PDB file of C-alpha atoms in Angstrom:
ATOM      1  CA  UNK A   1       8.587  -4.927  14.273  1.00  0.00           C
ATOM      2  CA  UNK A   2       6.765  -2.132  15.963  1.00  0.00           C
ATOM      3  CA  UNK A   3       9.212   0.486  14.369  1.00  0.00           C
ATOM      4  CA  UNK A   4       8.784  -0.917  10.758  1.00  0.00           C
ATOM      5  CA  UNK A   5       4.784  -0.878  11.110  1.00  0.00           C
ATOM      6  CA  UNK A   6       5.142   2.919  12.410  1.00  0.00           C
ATOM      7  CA  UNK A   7       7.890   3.540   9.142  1.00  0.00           C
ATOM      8  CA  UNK A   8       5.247   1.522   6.614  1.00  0.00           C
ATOM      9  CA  UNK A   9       2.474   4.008   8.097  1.00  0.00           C
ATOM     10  CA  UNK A  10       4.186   7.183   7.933  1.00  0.00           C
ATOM     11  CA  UNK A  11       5.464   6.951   4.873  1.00  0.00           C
ATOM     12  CA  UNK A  12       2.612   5.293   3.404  1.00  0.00           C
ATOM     13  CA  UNK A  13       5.041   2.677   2.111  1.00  0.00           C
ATOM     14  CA  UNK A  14       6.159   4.991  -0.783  1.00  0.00           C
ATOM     15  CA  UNK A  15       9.531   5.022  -1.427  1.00  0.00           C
ATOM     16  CA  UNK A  16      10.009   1.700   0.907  1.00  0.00           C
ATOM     17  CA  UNK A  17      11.891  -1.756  -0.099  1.00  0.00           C
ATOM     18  CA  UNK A  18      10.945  -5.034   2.335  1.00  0.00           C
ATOM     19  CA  UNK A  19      15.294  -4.571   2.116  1.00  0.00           C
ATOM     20  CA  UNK A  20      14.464  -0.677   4.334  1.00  0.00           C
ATOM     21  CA  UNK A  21      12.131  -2.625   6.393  1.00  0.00           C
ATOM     22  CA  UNK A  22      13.743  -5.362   7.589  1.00  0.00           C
ATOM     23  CA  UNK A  23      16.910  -3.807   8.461  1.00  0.00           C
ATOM     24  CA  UNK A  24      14.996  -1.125  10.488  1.00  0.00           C
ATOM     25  CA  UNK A  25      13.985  -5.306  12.139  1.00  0.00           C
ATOM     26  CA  UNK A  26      17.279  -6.103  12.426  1.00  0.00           C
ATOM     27  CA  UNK A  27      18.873  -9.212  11.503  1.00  0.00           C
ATOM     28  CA  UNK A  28      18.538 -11.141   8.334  1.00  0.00           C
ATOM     29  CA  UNK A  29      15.613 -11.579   5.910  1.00  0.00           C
ATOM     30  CA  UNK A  30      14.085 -14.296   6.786  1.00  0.00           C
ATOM     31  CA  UNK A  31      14.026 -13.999  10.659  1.00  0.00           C
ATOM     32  CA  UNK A  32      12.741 -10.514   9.784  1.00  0.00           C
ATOM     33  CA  UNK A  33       9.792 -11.261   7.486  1.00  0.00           C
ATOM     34  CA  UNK A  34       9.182 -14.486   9.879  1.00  0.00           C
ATOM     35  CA  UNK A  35       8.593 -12.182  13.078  1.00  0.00           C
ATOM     36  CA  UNK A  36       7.147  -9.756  11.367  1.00  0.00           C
ATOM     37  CA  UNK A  37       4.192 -12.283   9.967  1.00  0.00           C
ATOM     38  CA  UNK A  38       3.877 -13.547  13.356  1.00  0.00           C
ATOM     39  CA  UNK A  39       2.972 -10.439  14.720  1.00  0.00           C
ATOM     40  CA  UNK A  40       1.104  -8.634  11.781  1.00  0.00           C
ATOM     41  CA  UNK A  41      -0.664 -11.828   9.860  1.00  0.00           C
ATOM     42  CA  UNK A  42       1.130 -10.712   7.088  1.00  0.00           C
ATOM     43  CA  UNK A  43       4.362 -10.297   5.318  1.00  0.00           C
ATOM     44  CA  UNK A  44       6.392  -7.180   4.749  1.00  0.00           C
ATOM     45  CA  UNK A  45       5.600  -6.304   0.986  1.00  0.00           C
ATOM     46  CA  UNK A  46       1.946  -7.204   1.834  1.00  0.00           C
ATOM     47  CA  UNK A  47       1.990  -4.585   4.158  1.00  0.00           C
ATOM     48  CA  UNK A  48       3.611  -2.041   2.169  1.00  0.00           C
ATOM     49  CA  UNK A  49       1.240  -2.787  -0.974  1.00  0.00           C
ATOM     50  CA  UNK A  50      -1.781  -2.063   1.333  1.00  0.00           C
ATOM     51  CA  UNK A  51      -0.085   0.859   2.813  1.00  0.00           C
ATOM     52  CA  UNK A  52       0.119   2.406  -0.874  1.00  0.00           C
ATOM     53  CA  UNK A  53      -3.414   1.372  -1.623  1.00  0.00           C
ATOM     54  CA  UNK A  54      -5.128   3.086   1.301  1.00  0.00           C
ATOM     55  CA  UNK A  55      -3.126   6.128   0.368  1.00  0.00           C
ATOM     56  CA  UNK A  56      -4.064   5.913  -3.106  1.00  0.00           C
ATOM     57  CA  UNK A  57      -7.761   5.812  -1.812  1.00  0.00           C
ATOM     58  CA  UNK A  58      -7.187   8.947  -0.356  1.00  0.00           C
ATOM     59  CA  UNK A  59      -6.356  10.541  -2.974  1.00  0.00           C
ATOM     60  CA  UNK A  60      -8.484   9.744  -5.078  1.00  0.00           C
ATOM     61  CA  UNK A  61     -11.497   9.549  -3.084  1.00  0.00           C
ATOM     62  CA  UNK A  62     -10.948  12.815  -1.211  1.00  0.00           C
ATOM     63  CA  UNK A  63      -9.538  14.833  -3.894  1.00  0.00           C
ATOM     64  CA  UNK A  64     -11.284  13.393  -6.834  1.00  0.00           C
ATOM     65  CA  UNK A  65      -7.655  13.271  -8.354  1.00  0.00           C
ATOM     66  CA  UNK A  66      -7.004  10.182 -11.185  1.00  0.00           C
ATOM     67  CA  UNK A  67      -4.776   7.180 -10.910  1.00  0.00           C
ATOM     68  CA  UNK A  68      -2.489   8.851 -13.694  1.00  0.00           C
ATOM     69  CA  UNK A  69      -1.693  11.599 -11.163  1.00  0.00           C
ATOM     70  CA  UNK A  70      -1.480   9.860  -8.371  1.00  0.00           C
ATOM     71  CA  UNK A  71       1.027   6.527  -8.904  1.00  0.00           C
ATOM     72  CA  UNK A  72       4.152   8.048  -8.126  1.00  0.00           C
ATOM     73  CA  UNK A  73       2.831   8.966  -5.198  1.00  0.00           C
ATOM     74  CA  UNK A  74       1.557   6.093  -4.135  1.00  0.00           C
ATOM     75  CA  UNK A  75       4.857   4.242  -4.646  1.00  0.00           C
ATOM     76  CA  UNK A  76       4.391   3.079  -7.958  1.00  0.00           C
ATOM     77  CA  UNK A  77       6.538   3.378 -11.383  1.00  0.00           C
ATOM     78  CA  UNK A  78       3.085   3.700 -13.904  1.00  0.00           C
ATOM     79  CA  UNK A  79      -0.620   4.311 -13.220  1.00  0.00           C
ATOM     80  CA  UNK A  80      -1.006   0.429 -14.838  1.00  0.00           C
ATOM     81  CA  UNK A  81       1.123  -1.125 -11.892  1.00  0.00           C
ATOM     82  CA  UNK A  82      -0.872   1.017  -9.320  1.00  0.00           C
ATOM     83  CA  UNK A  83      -3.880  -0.461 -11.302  1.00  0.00           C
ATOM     84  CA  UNK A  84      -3.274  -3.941 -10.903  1.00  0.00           C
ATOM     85  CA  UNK A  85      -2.294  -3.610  -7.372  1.00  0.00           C
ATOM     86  CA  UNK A  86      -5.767  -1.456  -6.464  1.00  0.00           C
ATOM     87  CA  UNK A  87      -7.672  -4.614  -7.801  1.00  0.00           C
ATOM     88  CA  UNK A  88      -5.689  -7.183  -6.750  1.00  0.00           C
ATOM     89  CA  UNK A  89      -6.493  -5.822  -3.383  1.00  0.00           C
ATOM     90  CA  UNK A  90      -9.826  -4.509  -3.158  1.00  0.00           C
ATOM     91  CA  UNK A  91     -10.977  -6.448  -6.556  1.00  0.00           C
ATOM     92  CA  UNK A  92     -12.312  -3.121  -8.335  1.00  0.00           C
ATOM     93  CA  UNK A  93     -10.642  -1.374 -10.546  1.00  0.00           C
ATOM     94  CA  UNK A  94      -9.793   2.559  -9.019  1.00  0.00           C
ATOM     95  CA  UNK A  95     -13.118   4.441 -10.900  1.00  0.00           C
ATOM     96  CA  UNK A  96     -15.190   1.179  -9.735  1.00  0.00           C
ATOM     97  CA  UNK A  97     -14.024   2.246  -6.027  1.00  0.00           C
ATOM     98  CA  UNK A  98     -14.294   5.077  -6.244  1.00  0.00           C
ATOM     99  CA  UNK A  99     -17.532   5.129  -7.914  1.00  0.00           C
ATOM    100  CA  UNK A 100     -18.917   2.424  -4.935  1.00  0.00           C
ATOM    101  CA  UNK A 101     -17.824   5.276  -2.140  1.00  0.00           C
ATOM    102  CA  UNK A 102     -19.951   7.812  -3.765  1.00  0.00           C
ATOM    103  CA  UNK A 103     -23.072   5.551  -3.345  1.00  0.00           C
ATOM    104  CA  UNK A 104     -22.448   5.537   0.082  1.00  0.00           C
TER     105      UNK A 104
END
């Protein structure tokens, strides 16, 4: 479990499927995603979402860069999806977060 938190982290869970991370676990599916909850408090595409996210904050917080040039490479197929997922996680919308961390 400790090698597929390192992998979700370095890679910033671009490119990743829960299928990559659990065999990197070893063993099936469900014994995978049910150690890996028990030692993370979450499951496998949870983590992977909110690996993409914080790199996607990055991005655009650091280099001022939009979410229309930066979904591929956060991991996701249109700037929409990477959309949703930014507020279903942090419950702002990209420019919203973005505009919050400037008022900081």
């Amino acid at each position: 479990v400790l090698k597929a938190q390192d992998l979700i982290r370095s890679t910033s869970g671009c490119g990743l499927s829960v299928a990559s991370v659990v065999a990197v676990i070893g063993g099936g599916r469900r014994s995978a995603e049910m150690r890996f909850r028990a030692l993370t408090g979450q499951s496998i595409g949870s983590a992977i979402v909110l690996a993409r996210i914080e790199l996607a904050k990055r991005l655009i917080a650091r280099d001022g860069r939009a979410v229309t040039s930066v979904y591929a490479e956060c991991g996701y197929a249109s700037d929409v999806a990477l959309r949703r997922a930014f507020k279903r996680v942090t419950g702002l919308s990209p420019q919203a977060w973005r505009d919050s961390q400037s008022v900081r």
